[in-house]
mmCIF file with all atom_site columns, C-alpha atoms in Angstrom:
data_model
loop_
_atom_site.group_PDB
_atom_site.id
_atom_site.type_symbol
_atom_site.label_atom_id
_atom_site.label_alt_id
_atom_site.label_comp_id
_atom_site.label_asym_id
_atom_site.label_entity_id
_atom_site.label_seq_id
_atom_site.pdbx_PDB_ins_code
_atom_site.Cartn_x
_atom_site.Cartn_y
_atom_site.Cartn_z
_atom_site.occupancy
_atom_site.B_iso_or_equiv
_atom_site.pdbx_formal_charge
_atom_site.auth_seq_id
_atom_site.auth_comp_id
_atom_site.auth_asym_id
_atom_site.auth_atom_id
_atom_site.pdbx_PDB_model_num
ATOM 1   C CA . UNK T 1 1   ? 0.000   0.000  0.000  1.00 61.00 ? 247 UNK T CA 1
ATOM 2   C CA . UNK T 1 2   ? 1.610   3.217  -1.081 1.00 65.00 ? 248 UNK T CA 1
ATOM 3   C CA . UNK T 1 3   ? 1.708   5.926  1.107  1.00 81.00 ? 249 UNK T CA 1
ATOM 4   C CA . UNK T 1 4   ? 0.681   9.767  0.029  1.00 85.00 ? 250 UNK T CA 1
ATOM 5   C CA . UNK T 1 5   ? 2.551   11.447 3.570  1.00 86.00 ? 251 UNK T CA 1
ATOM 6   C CA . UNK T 1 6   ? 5.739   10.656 2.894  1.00 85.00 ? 252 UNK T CA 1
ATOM 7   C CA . UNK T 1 7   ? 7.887   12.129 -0.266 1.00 84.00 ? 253 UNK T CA 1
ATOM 8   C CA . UNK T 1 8   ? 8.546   9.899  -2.984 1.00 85.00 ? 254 UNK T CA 1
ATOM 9   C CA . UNK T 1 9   ? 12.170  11.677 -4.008 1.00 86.00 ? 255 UNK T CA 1
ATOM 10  C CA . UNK T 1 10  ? 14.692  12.489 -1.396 1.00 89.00 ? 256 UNK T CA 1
ATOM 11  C CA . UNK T 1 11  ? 15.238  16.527 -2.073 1.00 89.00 ? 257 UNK T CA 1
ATOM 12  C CA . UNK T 1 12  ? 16.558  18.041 1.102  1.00 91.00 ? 258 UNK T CA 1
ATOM 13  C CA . UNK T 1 13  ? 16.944  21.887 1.265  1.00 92.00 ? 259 UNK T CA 1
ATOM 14  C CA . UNK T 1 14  ? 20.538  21.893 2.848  1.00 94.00 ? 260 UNK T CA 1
ATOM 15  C CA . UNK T 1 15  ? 19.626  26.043 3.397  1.00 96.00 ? 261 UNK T CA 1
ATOM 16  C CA . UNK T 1 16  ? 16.961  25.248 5.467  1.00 94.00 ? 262 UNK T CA 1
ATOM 17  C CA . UNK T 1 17  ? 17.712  21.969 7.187  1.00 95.00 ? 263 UNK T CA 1
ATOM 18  C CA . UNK T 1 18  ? 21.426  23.631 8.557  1.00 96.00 ? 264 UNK T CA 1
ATOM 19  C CA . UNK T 1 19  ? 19.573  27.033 9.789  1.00 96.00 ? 265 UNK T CA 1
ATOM 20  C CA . UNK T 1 20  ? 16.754  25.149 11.616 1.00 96.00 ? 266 UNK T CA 1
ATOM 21  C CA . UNK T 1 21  ? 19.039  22.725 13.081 1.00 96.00 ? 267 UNK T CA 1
ATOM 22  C CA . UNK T 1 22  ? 21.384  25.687 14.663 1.00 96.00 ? 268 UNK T CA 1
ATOM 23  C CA . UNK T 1 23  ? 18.241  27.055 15.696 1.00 96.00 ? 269 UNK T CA 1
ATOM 24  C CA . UNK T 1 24  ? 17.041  23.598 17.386 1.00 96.00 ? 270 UNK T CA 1
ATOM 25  C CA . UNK T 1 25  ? 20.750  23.437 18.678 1.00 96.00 ? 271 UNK T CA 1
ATOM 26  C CA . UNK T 1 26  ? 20.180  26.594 21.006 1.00 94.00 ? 272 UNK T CA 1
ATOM 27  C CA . UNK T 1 27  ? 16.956  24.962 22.876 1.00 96.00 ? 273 UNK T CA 1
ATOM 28  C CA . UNK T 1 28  ? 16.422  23.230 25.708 1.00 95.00 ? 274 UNK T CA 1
ATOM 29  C CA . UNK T 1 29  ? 14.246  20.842 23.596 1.00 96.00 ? 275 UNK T CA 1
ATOM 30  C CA . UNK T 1 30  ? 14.360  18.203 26.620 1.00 94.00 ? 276 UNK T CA 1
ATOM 31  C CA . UNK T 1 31  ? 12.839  20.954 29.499 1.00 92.00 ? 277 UNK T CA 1
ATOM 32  C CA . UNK T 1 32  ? 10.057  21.926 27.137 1.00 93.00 ? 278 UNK T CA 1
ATOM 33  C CA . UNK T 1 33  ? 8.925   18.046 26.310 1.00 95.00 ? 279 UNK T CA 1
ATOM 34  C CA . UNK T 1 34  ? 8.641   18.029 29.956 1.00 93.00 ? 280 UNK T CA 1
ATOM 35  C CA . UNK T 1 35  ? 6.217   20.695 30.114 1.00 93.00 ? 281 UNK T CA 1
ATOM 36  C CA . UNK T 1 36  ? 4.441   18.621 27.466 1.00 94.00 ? 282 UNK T CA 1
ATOM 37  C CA . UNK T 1 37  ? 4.860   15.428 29.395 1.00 94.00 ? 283 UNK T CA 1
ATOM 38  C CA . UNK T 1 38  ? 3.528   17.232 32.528 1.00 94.00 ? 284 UNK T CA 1
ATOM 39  C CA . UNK T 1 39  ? 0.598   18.353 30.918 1.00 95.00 ? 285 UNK T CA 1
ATOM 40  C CA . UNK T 1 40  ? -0.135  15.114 28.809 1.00 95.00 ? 286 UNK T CA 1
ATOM 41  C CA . UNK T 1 41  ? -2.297  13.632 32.028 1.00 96.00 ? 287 UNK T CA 1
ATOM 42  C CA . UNK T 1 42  ? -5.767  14.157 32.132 1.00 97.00 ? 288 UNK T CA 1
ATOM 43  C CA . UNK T 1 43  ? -6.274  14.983 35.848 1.00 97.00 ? 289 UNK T CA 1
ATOM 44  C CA . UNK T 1 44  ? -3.559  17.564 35.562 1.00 97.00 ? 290 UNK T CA 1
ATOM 45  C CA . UNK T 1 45  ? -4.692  18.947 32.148 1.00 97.00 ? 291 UNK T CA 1
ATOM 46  C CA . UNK T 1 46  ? -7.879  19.093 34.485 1.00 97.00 ? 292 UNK T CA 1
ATOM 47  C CA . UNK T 1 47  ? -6.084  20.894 37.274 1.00 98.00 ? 293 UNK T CA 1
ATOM 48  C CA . UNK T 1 48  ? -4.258  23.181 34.883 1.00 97.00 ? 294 UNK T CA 1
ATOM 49  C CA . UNK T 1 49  ? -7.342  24.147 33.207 1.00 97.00 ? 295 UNK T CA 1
ATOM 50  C CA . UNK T 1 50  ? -9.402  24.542 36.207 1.00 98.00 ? 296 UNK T CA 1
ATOM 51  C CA . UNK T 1 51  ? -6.481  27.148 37.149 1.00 98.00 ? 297 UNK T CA 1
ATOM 52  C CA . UNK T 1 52  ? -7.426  29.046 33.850 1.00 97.00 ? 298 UNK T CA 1
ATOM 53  C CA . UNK T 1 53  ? -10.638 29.468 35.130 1.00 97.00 ? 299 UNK T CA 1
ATOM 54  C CA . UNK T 1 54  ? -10.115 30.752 38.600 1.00 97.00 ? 300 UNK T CA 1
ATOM 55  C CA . UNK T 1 55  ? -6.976  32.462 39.381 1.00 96.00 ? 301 UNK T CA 1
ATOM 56  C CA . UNK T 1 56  ? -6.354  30.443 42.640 1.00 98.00 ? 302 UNK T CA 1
ATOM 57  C CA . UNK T 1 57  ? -7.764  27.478 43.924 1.00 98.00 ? 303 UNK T CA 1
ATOM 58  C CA . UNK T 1 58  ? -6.909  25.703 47.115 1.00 97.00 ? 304 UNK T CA 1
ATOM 59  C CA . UNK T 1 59  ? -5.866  22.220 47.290 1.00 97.00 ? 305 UNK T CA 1
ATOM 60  C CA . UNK T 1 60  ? -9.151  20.720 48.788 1.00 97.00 ? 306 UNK T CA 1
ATOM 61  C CA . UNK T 1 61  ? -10.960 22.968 45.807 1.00 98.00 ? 307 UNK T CA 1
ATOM 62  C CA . UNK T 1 62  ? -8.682  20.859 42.934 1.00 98.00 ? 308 UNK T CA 1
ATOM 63  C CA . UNK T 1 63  ? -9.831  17.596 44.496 1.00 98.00 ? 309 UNK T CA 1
ATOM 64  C CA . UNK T 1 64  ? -13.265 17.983 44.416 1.00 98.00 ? 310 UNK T CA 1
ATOM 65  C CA . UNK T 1 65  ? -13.341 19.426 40.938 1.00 98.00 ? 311 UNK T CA 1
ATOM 66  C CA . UNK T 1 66  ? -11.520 16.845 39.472 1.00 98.00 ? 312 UNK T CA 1
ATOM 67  C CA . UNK T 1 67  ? -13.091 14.160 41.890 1.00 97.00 ? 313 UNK T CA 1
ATOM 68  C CA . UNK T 1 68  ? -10.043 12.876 43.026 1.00 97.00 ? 314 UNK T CA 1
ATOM 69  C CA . UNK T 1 69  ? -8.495  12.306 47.105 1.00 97.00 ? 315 UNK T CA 1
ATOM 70  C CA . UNK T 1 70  ? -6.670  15.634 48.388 1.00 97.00 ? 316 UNK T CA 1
ATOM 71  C CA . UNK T 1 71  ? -3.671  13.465 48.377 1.00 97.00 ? 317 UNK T CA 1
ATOM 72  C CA . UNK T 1 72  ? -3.775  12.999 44.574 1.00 97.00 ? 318 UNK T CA 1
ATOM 73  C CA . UNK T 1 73  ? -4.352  16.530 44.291 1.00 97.00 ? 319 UNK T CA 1
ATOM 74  C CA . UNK T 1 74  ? -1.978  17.529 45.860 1.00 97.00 ? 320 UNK T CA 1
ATOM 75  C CA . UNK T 1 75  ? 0.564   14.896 44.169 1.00 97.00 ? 321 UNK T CA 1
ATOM 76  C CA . UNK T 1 76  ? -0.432  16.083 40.792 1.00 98.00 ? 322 UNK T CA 1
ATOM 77  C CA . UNK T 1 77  ? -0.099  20.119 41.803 1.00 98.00 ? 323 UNK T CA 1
ATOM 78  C CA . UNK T 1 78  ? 3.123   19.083 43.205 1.00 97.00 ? 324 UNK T CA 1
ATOM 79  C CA . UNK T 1 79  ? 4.167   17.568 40.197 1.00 97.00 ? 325 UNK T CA 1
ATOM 80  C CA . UNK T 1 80  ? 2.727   21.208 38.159 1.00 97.00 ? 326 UNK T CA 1
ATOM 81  C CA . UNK T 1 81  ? 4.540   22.900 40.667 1.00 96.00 ? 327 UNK T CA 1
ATOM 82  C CA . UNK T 1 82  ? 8.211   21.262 40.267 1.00 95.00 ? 328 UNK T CA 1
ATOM 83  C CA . UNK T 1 83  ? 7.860   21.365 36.697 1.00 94.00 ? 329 UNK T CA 1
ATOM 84  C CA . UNK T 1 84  ? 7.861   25.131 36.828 1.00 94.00 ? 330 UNK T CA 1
ATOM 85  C CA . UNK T 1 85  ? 3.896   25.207 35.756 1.00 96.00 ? 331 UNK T CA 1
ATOM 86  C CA . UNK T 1 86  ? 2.429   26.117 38.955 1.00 97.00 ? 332 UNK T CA 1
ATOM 87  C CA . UNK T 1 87  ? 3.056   27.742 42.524 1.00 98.00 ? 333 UNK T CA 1
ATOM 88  C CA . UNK T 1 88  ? 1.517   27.732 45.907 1.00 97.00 ? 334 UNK T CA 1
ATOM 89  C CA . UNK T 1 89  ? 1.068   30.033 48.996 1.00 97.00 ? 335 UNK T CA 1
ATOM 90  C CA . UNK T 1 90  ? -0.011  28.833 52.399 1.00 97.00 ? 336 UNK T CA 1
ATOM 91  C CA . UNK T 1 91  ? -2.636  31.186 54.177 1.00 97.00 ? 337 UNK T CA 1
ATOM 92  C CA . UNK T 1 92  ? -3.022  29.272 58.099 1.00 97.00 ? 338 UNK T CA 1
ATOM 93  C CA . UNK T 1 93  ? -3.967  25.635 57.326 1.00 96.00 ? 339 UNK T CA 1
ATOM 94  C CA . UNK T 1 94  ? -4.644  26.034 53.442 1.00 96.00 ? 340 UNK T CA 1
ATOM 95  C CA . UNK T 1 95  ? -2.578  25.594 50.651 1.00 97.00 ? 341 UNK T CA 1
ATOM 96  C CA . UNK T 1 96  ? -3.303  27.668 47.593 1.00 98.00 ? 342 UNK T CA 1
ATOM 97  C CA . UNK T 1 97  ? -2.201  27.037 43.984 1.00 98.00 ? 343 UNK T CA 1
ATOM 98  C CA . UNK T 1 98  ? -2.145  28.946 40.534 1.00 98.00 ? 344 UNK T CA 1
ATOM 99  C CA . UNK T 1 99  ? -0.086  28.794 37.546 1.00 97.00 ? 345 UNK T CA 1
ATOM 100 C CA . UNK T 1 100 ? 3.063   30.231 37.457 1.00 95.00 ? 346 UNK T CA 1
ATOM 101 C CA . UNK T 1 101 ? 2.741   33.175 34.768 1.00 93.00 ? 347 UNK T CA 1
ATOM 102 C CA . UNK T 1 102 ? 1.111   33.945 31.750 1.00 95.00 ? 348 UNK T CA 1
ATOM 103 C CA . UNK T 1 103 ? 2.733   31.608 29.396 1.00 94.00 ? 349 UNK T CA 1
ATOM 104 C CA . UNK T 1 104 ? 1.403   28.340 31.282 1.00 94.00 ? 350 UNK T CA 1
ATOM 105 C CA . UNK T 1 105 ? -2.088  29.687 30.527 1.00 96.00 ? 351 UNK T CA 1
ATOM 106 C CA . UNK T 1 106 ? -1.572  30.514 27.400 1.00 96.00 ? 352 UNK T CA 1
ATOM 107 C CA . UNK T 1 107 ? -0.360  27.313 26.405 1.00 95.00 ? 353 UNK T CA 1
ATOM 108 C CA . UNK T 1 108 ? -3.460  25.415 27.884 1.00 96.00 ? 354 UNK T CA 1
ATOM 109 C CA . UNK T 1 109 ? -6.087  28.122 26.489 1.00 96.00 ? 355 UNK T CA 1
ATOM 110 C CA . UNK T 1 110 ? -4.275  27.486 23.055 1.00 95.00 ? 356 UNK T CA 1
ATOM 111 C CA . UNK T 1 111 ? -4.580  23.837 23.524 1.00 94.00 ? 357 UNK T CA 1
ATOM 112 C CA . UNK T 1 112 ? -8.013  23.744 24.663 1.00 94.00 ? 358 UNK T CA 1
ATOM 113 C CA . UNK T 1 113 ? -9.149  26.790 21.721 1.00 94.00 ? 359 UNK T CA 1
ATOM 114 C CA . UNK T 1 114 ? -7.135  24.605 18.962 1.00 93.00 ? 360 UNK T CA 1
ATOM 115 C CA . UNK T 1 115 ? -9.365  21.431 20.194 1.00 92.00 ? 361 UNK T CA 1
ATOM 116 C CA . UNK T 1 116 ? -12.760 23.598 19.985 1.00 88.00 ? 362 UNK T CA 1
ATOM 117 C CA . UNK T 1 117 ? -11.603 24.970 16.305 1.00 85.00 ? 363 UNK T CA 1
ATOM 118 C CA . UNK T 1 118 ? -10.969 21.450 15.168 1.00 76.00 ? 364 UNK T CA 1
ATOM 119 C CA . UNK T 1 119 ? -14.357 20.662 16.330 1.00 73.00 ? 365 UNK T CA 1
ATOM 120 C CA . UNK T 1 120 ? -16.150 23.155 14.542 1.00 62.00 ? 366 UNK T CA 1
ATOM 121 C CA . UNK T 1 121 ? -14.001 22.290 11.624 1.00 63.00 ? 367 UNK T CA 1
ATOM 122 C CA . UNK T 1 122 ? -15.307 18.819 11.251 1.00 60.00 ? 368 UNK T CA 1
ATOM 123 C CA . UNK T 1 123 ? -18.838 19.771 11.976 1.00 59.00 ? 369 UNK T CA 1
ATOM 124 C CA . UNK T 1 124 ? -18.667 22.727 8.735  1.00 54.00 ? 370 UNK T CA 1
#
């Protein structure tokens, strides 16, 4: 079966390919597949979103939204947190979280927008 994705010649555009690659060269690829990675489970995609929503939300908050022990929430918000994605303040007894800047909700409105375009894409 042949297929139609993949090119049928081998033509690389040495111009291209060696600027791109310098380009690549200067990145910390690895840090940003972890923000990926981090984001790529659904109860902390939940969690992240939910933090798009309200600005702050408390640990025992995140648990109940996304139905899940306070332990787990906390695990997961954690896991946000050491990956750069989220922070926390503690106010008494209660543990507040919300993203870490602009950029981390950005990234998750884009994500969630580029899911609701694709969906009224295939309904046109």
């Amino acid at each position: 079966m042949a297929k139609d994705d993949v090119c049928k010649v081998n033509c690389v555009h040495e111009d291209k390919v060696r600027r791109i690659k310098a380009d690549i060269e200067g990145k910390d690829t690895m840090s940003a597949a972890k923000v990926f990675k981090a984001l790529s489970d659904d109860t902390r995609i939940k969690i992240a979103y939910a933090l798009t929503i309200e600005e702050e939300l408390c640990v025992c908050d995140v648990s109940n939204i996304v139905d899940c022990t306070v332990a787990t929430a906390s695990h997961h918000l954690r896991l946000l947190r050491n990956m750069g994605l989220a922070k926390y303040r503690k106010v008494g007894k209660l543990v507040y979280y919300s993203l870490d800047d602009e950029h981390v909700r950005q990234i998750i409105q884009t994500a969630f927008s580029h899911l609701e375009e694709g969906k009224h894409l295939a309904t046109s």
